[in-house]
Amino acid sequence: MTRGRKLALAAVWMLPSATFLLVTALVYRAYRIPPPDRLDDAARAVVIAPLRAAIDDREPGGPTPIRVRQAGPLAITVWSNGKPLARVDAPGADLGASVDAAALALRTNPAVRALPAQDRERARVQVDVITGTGPLGNNDAFFDLIAVPGIGQMLAVNSGVEGIGATIAGKTTLLLPHELVTTKVLAAKRPSETLQDFAMGVDLDKIRMNLAARAGAMKGLRPDQLFRFRTDTFVERPAGQRTGAPLQLYRGIPVVPKLDAQTLRAAALDGGRFLVAHMAPSGRYIYEHDLATGIQTDPRSNNYSMPRHAGTTYFLAELYRITKEAWLREPIERAFAHLAELMSN
């Protein structure tokens, strides 16, 4: 085999792989946002304390002593009865200064002040600390040149982990990771109108309009004005359980507890409470409940699954057999009565 032929064969086998590795390395360097350095238990408790004091209308305990640097404003969401009640974004020289600014804003927030004392105690504070930012996939000339048109800007968001923001006239406006989910702009872009069921990526048109409205801009934003960001997110524990540190969240979910018999039993009972809470007086289950809007499916609709109803009720029956929890008995009887009604029709 001649030297030229050997070089040609080596190029055929190695050049494509080398090219893909090079492009991967370039994309990684250009777009990666490092995972956040998360605050420890003590620091999270220090951050939450003045925010909780503001909601309860108690005197602040002095400046918050945390000098951690941020990559953007601190975002505070107050949740009440499963819905976002108030939102405060607070810039600052460091995390402590941002916390104090957010606490001051909460003290005068009309929605928070209008809450009855009992609801104010049950409300929970969520904190999003911006730890890093990165561009979207459509503002680099090199990648725009080699990418499939329209695809790069759709895919460059890690759903549930990254948010999207914009800086307009020196003020930063944010759509937090959970807000991208609740506004239904993820997995919402249709590359082809002929395939309505095929959706992927983010709907940047809706995101630009949403951010412009929040910022009070008169017109929509250009794609190159947007940026991605990652957060260190945590939330207060429920009322009555606040002796422990605030809960770290990842994709809106707390860290998974250690797997043991007690944890499994507690999780099964939590599942039972969820099902009982989503059972209509007729004994039917409410399968879809939009927590952002409060809208529930009509339990009287015709597209109701008998096998699903039977399986769900069987789980409740097994849970009652093992735990003997009295609160399960009446809902189980109600669900079985409706199952008999379904089978007779």
XYZ file of C-alpha atoms in Angstrom:
345
model
C 0.000 0.000 0.000
C 1.432 3.347 -1.014
C 2.080 6.120 1.471
C -0.541 8.318 -0.193
C -3.182 5.607 0.095
C -2.375 5.112 3.770
C -2.746 8.832 4.420
C -6.051 8.892 2.517
C -7.436 5.973 4.552
C -6.274 7.593 7.800
C -7.976 10.828 6.789
C -11.232 9.037 5.918
C -11.354 7.349 9.325
C -9.891 10.043 11.564
C -10.759 13.416 10.026
C -14.557 13.231 10.635
C -14.020 12.179 14.255
C -11.443 14.894 14.789
C -13.778 17.473 13.241
C -16.675 16.467 15.494
C -14.420 16.536 18.561
C -13.174 20.002 17.643
C -16.701 21.363 17.110
C -17.826 19.788 20.393
C -14.931 21.413 22.247
C -15.713 24.808 20.680
C -19.427 24.561 21.527
C -18.585 23.435 25.068
C -16.281 26.397 25.581
C -18.649 28.931 24.024
C -21.945 27.910 25.630
C -21.318 25.928 28.805
C -22.441 27.500 32.065
C -20.652 25.842 34.995
C -22.892 24.185 37.596
C -23.484 26.463 40.573
C -21.399 26.415 43.735
C -24.356 25.858 46.030
C -24.753 27.578 49.377
C -24.480 25.289 52.389
C -27.233 24.745 54.970
C -26.088 27.589 57.244
C -25.812 30.125 54.401
C -29.259 29.240 53.024
C -30.768 29.753 56.484
C -29.053 33.153 56.766
C -30.479 34.215 53.383
C -34.022 33.093 54.192
C -34.156 34.653 57.694
C -34.524 38.360 56.686
C -36.934 37.465 53.877
C -39.172 35.542 56.288
C -38.940 38.434 58.776
C -40.102 40.806 56.025
C -43.118 38.645 55.208
C -44.020 38.322 58.899
C -43.477 42.090 59.325
C -40.868 41.556 62.040
C -37.894 43.817 62.650
C -34.799 42.956 60.592
C -31.766 41.694 62.459
C -29.258 43.936 60.692
C -27.393 43.594 57.389
C -27.142 40.085 55.945
C -23.514 38.959 56.429
C -22.948 37.067 53.151
C -20.396 38.495 50.747
C -20.867 35.954 47.918
C -20.630 37.483 44.441
C -23.485 36.981 41.962
C -23.802 36.967 38.192
C -27.071 38.897 38.227
C -29.888 40.122 40.465
C -31.324 37.970 43.231
C -34.792 36.637 42.362
C -37.338 36.043 45.148
C -40.656 34.242 44.570
C -43.311 34.077 47.286
C -45.609 31.059 46.919
C -49.073 30.928 48.460
C -51.431 27.943 48.125
C -49.325 26.486 45.336
C -49.291 29.665 43.231
C -46.670 32.418 42.805
C -48.015 35.358 44.802
C -45.203 37.896 44.464
C -41.880 38.239 42.678
C -38.997 40.542 43.598
C -35.698 40.954 41.706
C -32.997 42.687 43.729
C -29.577 43.696 42.378
C -26.705 44.280 44.760
C -22.948 44.425 45.136
C -23.052 40.966 46.722
C -25.586 38.398 47.916
C -26.039 40.006 51.325
C -26.847 43.412 49.816
C -29.318 41.811 47.396
C -31.049 39.939 50.214
C -31.482 43.153 52.206
C -32.867 44.969 49.142
C -35.293 42.104 48.466
C -36.443 42.062 52.108
C -37.127 45.791 51.946
C -39.184 45.336 48.771
C -41.194 42.480 50.341
C -42.129 44.682 53.314
C -44.014 47.016 50.986
C -45.258 44.494 48.430
C -49.062 44.911 48.137
C -49.775 41.220 47.487
C -47.767 40.127 50.523
C -49.240 42.798 52.781
C -52.783 41.802 51.756
C -52.311 38.212 52.963
C -54.138 37.241 56.164
C -51.810 36.317 59.026
C -52.481 32.580 58.646
C -51.781 32.589 54.900
C -48.687 34.709 55.435
C -47.288 32.071 57.792
C -48.055 29.291 55.283
C -46.502 31.208 52.351
C -43.074 29.956 51.300
C -40.106 31.936 50.002
C -38.083 30.646 47.050
C -34.661 32.125 46.317
C -32.853 31.980 42.962
C -29.221 33.080 43.105
C -27.822 33.628 39.603
C -24.463 31.858 39.509
C -23.489 32.045 35.846
C -24.610 33.285 32.446
C -24.076 32.280 28.835
C -25.268 33.203 25.342
C -28.107 31.694 23.416
C -27.288 29.645 20.360
C -27.783 32.359 17.773
C -25.343 35.155 18.491
C -21.997 33.722 17.397
C -21.056 34.249 13.752
C -19.085 31.004 13.486
C -21.812 28.793 14.920
C -24.520 30.597 12.988
C -22.575 29.757 9.843
C -22.259 26.009 10.479
C -25.543 25.378 12.312
C -28.820 24.289 10.774
C -30.831 27.542 10.381
C -33.204 28.150 13.294
C -32.122 25.082 15.247
C -29.274 26.505 17.335
C -31.355 29.120 19.112
C -34.070 26.571 19.868
C -31.868 23.962 21.522
C -29.495 26.030 23.654
C -31.563 25.848 26.868
C -31.326 23.153 29.530
C -34.995 22.785 30.451
C -35.758 23.245 34.146
C -32.143 24.186 34.909
C -31.560 27.383 32.927
C -33.561 30.581 32.726
C -33.513 33.342 30.099
C -32.986 37.023 30.783
C -32.395 40.324 29.037
C -30.762 43.597 30.026
C -32.735 46.602 28.816
C -31.596 50.165 29.538
C -29.301 48.902 32.265
C -31.998 46.845 34.036
C -31.974 43.044 33.989
C -35.268 41.200 33.571
C -35.488 37.462 34.242
C -37.611 34.469 33.337
C -36.641 31.895 35.944
C -36.268 28.183 35.066
C -39.608 27.284 36.659
C -41.301 30.223 34.904
C -40.183 28.915 31.513
C -41.984 25.700 32.434
C -45.205 27.321 33.686
C -45.460 29.701 30.705
C -45.244 26.648 28.395
C -42.495 27.971 26.141
C -40.333 24.834 26.406
C -40.736 22.075 23.826
C -43.132 24.454 22.114
C -41.445 25.456 18.842
C -42.693 23.688 15.714
C -40.032 23.501 12.989
C -42.692 22.524 10.452
C -46.322 23.611 10.361
C -47.181 20.413 8.519
C -46.212 18.336 11.591
C -48.227 19.911 14.385
C -47.372 17.131 16.855
C -43.628 17.659 16.407
C -42.390 20.339 18.817
C -38.910 20.950 20.179
C -36.818 23.674 21.746
C -37.951 26.995 23.188
C -40.355 29.494 21.683
C -38.095 32.552 21.586
C -40.805 34.777 20.109
C -43.013 34.317 23.181
C -40.023 34.658 25.510
C -39.012 37.972 23.923
C -42.554 39.317 24.237
C -42.809 38.154 27.864
C -39.503 39.752 28.863
C -40.347 42.963 27.008
C -43.694 43.180 28.821
C -42.040 42.619 32.204
C -39.451 45.281 31.454
C -42.071 47.733 30.216
C -40.428 47.927 26.789
C -42.517 49.322 23.974
C -41.455 46.651 21.497
C -40.077 43.122 21.481
C -36.448 42.287 22.058
C -33.910 41.131 19.533
C -32.634 37.567 19.992
C -29.098 38.868 20.595
C -30.338 40.796 23.650
C -31.185 37.557 25.453
C -28.894 35.438 27.611
C -29.120 32.145 29.499
C -28.414 31.808 33.205
C -28.162 29.131 35.877
C -29.212 29.448 39.480
C -28.665 28.062 42.933
C -32.322 27.610 43.922
C -33.746 26.836 47.358
C -37.049 27.226 49.167
C -38.350 27.436 52.718
C -39.639 24.322 54.371
C -43.422 24.186 54.947
C -44.875 25.971 57.963
C -44.272 23.965 61.121
C -41.119 22.336 59.697
C -38.806 25.339 59.480
C -36.291 24.276 62.111
C -34.237 22.619 59.354
C -32.289 24.385 56.618
C -34.155 25.560 53.495
C -34.503 22.899 50.812
C -32.174 22.879 47.824
C -34.052 22.467 44.532
C -32.951 20.963 41.224
C -35.473 21.256 38.387
C -37.925 22.386 41.089
C -37.501 19.161 43.107
C -35.798 18.785 46.521
C -32.815 16.511 46.936
C -33.922 12.867 47.104
C -33.834 11.586 50.704
C -31.992 8.452 51.760
C -33.909 5.335 50.715
C -35.141 3.319 53.710
C -38.406 1.841 55.051
C -39.451 5.063 56.771
C -38.848 7.162 53.653
C -40.785 4.717 51.455
C -43.720 4.650 53.876
C -43.805 8.463 54.066
C -43.653 8.750 50.268
C -46.485 6.231 49.826
C -48.654 8.139 52.297
C -47.850 11.428 50.546
C -48.982 9.798 47.297
C -52.194 8.693 48.982
C -52.870 12.204 50.289
C -52.283 13.607 46.807
C -54.776 11.178 45.247
C -57.411 11.784 47.917
C -57.012 15.545 47.478
C -57.569 15.083 43.728
C -60.702 12.996 44.025
C -64.049 14.570 43.135
C -67.126 14.037 45.342
C -68.365 11.522 42.756
C -65.325 9.314 43.353
C -63.594 10.204 40.079
C -59.963 11.335 40.052
C -58.932 14.712 38.700
C -55.978 13.783 36.497
C -54.847 17.222 35.360
C -54.470 20.211 37.665
C -52.546 23.253 36.434
C -50.953 24.612 39.624
C -50.115 27.911 37.935
C -53.726 28.706 36.992
C -55.752 26.431 39.286
C -57.615 24.937 36.304
C -58.649 21.294 36.764
C -59.994 18.751 34.311
C -63.718 18.228 34.403
C -64.240 14.989 36.369
C -67.485 14.423 34.401
C -65.763 14.312 30.997
C -66.304 11.298 28.747
C -62.616 10.549 28.109
C -62.152 8.903 31.512
C -60.028 5.773 31.874
C -61.623 2.904 33.784
C -58.366 0.856 33.991
C -56.496 3.870 35.346
C -59.240 4.485 37.906
C -59.124 0.843 38.985
C -55.330 0.803 39.301
C -55.232 4.031 41.293
C -57.929 2.797 43.660
C -56.083 -0.510 44.067
C -53.012 1.427 45.216
C -55.101 3.269 47.822
C -56.591 -0.020 48.997
C -53.139 -1.587 49.379
C -51.931 1.509 51.218
C -54.858 1.222 53.641
C -54.243 -2.504 54.136
C -50.641 -1.885 55.159
C -50.882 1.407 57.073
C -54.452 1.234 58.489
C -54.706 5.029 58.156
C -58.356 5.887 58.917
C -58.500 8.878 56.536
C -58.101 6.518 53.556
C -61.224 4.424 54.124
C -64.001 6.783 53.004
C -62.256 7.944 49.771
C -61.531 4.295 48.872
C -65.177 3.357 49.358
C -66.202 6.335 47.250
C -63.769 5.398 44.472
C -64.884 1.737 44.448
C -68.530 2.808 44.319
C -67.806 4.879 41.241
C -65.854 2.006 39.689
C -68.942 -0.187 40.073
C -70.985 2.555 38.432
C -68.557 2.725 35.504
C -68.634 -1.032 35.024
C -72.432 -1.097 34.990
C -72.706 1.461 32.185
